[in-house]
mmCIF file of C-alpha atoms and ligand atoms in Angstrom:
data_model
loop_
_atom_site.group_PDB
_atom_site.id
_atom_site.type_symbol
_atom_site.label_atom_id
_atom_site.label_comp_id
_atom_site.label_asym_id
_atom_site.label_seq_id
_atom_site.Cartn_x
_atom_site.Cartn_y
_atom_site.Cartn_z
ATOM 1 C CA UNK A 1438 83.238 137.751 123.340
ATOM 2 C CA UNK A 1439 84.767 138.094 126.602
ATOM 3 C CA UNK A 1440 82.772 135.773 129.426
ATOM 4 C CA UNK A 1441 81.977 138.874 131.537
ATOM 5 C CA UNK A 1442 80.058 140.027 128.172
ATOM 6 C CA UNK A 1443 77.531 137.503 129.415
ATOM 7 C CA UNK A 1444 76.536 138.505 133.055
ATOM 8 C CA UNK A 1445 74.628 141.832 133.846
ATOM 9 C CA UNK A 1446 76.880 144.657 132.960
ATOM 10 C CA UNK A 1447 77.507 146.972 136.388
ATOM 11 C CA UNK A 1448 78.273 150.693 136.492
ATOM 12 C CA UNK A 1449 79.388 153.033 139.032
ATOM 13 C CA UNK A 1450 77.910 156.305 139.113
ATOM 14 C CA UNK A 1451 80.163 158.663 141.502
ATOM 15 C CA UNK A 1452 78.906 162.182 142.472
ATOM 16 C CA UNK A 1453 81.205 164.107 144.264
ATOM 17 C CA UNK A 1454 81.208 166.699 146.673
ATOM 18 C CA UNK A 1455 78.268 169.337 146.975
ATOM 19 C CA UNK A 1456 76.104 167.744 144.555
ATOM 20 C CA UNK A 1457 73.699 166.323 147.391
ATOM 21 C CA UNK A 1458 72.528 169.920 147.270
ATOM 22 C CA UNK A 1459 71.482 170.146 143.472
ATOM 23 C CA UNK A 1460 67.850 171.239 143.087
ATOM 24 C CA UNK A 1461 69.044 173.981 146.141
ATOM 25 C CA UNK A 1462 72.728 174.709 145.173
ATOM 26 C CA UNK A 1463 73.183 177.630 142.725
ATOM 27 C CA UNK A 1464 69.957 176.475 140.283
ATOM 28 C CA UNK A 1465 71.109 179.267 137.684
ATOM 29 C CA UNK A 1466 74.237 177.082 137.047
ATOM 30 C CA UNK A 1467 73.433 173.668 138.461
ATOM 31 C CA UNK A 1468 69.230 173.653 137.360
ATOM 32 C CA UNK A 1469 66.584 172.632 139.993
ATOM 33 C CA UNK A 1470 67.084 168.921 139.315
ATOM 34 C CA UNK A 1471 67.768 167.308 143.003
ATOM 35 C CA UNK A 1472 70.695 164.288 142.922
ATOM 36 C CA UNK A 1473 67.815 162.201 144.002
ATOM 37 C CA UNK A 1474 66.197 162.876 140.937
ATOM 38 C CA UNK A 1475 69.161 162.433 138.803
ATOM 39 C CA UNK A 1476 69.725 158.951 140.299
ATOM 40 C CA UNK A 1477 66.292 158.043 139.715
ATOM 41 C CA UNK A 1478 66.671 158.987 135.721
ATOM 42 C CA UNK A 1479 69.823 157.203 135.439
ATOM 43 C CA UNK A 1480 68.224 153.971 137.090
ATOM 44 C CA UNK A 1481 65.575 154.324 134.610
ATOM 45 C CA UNK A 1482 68.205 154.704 131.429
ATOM 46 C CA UNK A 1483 69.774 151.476 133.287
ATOM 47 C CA UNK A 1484 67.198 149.452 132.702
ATOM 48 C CA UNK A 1485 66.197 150.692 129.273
ATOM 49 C CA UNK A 1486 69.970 149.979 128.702
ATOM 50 C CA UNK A 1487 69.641 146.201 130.456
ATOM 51 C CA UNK A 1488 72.431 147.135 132.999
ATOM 52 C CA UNK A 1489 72.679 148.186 136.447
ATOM 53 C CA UNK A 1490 73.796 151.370 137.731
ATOM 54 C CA UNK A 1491 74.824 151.974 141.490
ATOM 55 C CA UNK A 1492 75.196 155.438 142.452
ATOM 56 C CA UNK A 1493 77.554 156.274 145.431
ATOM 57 C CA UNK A 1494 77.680 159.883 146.617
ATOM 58 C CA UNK A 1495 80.102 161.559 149.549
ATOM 59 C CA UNK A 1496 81.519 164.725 150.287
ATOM 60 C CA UNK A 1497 84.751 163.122 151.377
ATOM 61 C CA UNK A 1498 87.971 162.742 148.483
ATOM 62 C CA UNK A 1499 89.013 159.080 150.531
ATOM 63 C CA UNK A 1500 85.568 158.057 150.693
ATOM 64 C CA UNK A 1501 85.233 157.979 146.756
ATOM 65 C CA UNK A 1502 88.687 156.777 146.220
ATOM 66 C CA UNK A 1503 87.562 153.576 148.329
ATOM 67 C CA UNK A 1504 84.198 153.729 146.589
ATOM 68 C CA UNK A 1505 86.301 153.602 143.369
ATOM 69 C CA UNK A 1506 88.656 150.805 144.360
ATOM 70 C CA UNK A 1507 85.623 148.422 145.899
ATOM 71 C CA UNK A 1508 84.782 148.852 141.389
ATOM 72 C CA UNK A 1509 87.517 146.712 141.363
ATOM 73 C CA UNK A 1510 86.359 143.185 139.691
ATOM 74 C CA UNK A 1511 82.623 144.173 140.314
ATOM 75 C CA UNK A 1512 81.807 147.242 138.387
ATOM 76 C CA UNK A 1513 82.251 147.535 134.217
ATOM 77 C CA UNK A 1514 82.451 151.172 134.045
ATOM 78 C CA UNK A 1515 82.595 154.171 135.934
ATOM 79 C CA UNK A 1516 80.299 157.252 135.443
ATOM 80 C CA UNK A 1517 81.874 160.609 137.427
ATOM 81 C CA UNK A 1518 81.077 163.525 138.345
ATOM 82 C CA UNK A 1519 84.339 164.034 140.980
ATOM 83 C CA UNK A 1520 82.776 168.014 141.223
ATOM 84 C CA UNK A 1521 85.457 170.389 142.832
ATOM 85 C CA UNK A 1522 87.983 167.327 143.228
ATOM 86 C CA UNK A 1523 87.784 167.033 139.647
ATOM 87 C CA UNK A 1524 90.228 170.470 139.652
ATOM 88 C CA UNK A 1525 92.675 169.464 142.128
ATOM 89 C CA UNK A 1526 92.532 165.646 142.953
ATOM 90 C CA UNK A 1527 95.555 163.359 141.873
ATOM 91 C CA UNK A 1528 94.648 160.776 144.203
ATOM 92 C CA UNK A 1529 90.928 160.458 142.120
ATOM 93 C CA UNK A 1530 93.030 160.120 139.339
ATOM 94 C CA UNK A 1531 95.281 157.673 140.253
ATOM 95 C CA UNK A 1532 92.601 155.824 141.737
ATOM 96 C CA UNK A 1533 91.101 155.374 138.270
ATOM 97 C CA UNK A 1534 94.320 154.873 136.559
ATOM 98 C CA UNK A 1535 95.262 151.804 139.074
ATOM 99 C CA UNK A 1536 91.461 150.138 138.656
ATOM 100 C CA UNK A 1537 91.465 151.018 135.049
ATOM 101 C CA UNK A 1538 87.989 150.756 134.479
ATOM 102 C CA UNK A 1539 86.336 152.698 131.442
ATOM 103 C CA UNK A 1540 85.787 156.070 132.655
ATOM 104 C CA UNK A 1541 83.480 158.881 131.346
ATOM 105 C CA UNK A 1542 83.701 162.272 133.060
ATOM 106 C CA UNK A 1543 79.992 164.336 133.403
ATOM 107 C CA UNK A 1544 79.662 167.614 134.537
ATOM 108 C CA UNK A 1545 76.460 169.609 134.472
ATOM 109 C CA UNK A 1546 77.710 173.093 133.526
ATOM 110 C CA UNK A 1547 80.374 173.623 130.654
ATOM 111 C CA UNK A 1548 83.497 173.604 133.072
ATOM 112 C CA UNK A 1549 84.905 175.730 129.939
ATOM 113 C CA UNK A 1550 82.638 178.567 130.005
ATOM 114 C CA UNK A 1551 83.381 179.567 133.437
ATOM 115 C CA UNK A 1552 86.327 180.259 135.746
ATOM 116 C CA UNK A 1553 89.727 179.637 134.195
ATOM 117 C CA UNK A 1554 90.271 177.490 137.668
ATOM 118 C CA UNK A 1555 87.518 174.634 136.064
ATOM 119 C CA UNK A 1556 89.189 174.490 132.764
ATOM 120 C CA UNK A 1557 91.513 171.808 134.621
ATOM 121 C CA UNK A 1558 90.623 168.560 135.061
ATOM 122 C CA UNK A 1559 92.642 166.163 136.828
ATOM 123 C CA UNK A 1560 90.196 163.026 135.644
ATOM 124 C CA UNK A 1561 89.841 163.573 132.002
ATOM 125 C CA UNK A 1562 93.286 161.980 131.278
ATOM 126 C CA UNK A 1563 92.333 159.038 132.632
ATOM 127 C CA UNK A 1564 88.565 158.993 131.193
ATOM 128 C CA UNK A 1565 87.752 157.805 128.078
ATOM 129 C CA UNK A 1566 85.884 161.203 126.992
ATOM 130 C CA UNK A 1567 84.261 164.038 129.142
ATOM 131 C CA UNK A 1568 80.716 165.570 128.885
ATOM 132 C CA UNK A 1569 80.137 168.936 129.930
ATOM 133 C CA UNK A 1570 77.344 171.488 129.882
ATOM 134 C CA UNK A 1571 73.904 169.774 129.104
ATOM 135 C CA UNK A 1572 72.974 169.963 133.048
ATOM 136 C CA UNK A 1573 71.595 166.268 133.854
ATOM 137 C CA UNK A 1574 70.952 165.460 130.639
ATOM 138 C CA UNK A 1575 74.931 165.128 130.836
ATOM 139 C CA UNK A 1576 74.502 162.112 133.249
ATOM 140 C CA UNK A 1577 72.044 160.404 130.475
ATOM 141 C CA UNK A 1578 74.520 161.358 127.955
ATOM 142 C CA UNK A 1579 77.573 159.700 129.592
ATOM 143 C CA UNK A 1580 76.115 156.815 130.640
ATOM 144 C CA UNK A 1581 75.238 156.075 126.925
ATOM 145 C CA UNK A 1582 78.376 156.253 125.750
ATOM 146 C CA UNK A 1583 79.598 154.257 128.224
ATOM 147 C CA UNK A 1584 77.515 151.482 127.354
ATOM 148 C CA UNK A 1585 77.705 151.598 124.016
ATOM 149 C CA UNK A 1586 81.948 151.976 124.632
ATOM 150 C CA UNK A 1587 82.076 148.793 126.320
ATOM 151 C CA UNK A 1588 79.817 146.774 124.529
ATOM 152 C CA UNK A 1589 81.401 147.587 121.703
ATOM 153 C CA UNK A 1590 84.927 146.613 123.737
ATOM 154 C CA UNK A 1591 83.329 143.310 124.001
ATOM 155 C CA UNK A 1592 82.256 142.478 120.384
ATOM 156 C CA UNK A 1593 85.405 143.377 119.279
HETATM 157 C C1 DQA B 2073 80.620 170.485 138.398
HETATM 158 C C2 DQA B 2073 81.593 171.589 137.971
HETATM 159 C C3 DQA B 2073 82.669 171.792 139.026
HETATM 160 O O1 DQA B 2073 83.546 172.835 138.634
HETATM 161 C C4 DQA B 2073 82.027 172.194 140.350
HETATM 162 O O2 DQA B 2073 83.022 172.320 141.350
HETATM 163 C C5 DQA B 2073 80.962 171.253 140.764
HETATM 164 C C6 DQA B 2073 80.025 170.765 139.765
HETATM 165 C C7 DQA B 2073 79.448 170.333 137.402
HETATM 166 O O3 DQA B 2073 78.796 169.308 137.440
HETATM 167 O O4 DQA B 2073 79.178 171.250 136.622
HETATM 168 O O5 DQA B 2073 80.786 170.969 141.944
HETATM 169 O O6 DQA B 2073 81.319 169.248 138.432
#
C-alpha cells in the first residue's frame, strides 16, 4: 500500500458552467435538483464513503483549469462535470492530462441522446470512464466508482 493510502482520501468535485442554475435551468432535461442540493448529497456519500469531497463551481474555463491544477498533490481524484466546455475545451483536457489525477466524467442528461454537437467530449479521453444520463444520481454514481477505482489502485 502506497503511504497516501493511509491519510483521508480527497476528491474534487468540478461543476462547470451553467450548472449554478440547476433546479431553474431547463428542469425537463436537467430535473429540479438545485447544485446546492447536489453538493449536499455528494458530501453525504463522502462520508458514508470515509473521504472528503470539495466541490468547486465557476462559470469561467481558466477558473477551473486553476481549480484543477491547485488538485495537484492535494486531491486523489477528480469528479467533473466540465458542462458546455466538456464539447469544446482542450485546455480542460490538458489540464487533466498534465495533473493526471483519476478522472470520472458525470453528466446529468445522456449527452448521446441529444444534439450530435454533445456526442463530443473533449474530457473523456483523459477520464477513466464517463457517466451519463441518470440526472444527479450520475454524481452519486461517479463518485463511487471513483472510490472504489482508487482504492483498488492502492491495494494493488
Ligand atoms: C451537461 C451536458 C452538456 O452538454 C451541457 O452543456 C451542460 C450539462 C449535463 O450534465 O448533462 O451544461 O454536462
Amino acid at each position: 500500500m502506497r503511504p497516501e493510502a493511509f491519510s483521508t482520501l480527497s476528491i474534487l468535485v468540478l461543476h462547470g458552467p451553467n450548472l449554478n442554475l440547476l433546479g431553474q435551468r431547463e428542469p425537463g432535461v436537467y430535473g429540479n435538483t438545485t447544485l446546492d442540493e447536489i453538493d449536499s448529497l455528494l458530501i453525504q456519500e463522502a462520508s458514508k464513503l470515509d473521504i472528503k469531497a470539495l466541490c468547486v463551481q465557476s462559470n469561467h474555463e481558466g477558473e477551473l483549469v486553476d481549480a484543477i491544477h491547485s488538485a495537484w498533490g492535494r486531491d486523489r481524484g477528480i469528479l467533473i462535470n466540465a458542462g458546455a466546455y466538456t464539447h469544446t475545451s482542450i485546455a480542460l483536457r490538458d489540464a487533466l492530462a498534465a495533473v493526471n489525477i483519476p478522472t470520472v466524467e458525470v453528466h446529468l442528461s445522456n449527452i448521446y441522446r441529444r444534439e450530435n454537437f454533445r456526442h463530443h467530449s473533449y474530457i473523456a479521453p483523459v477520464a477513466i470512464g464517463q457517466i451519463s444520463g441518470f440526472g444527479s444520481e450520475s454524481y452519486l454514481l461517479g463518485l463511487q466508482a471513483l472510490v472504489h477505482y482508487i482504492r483498488q489502485q492502492d491495494a494493488g
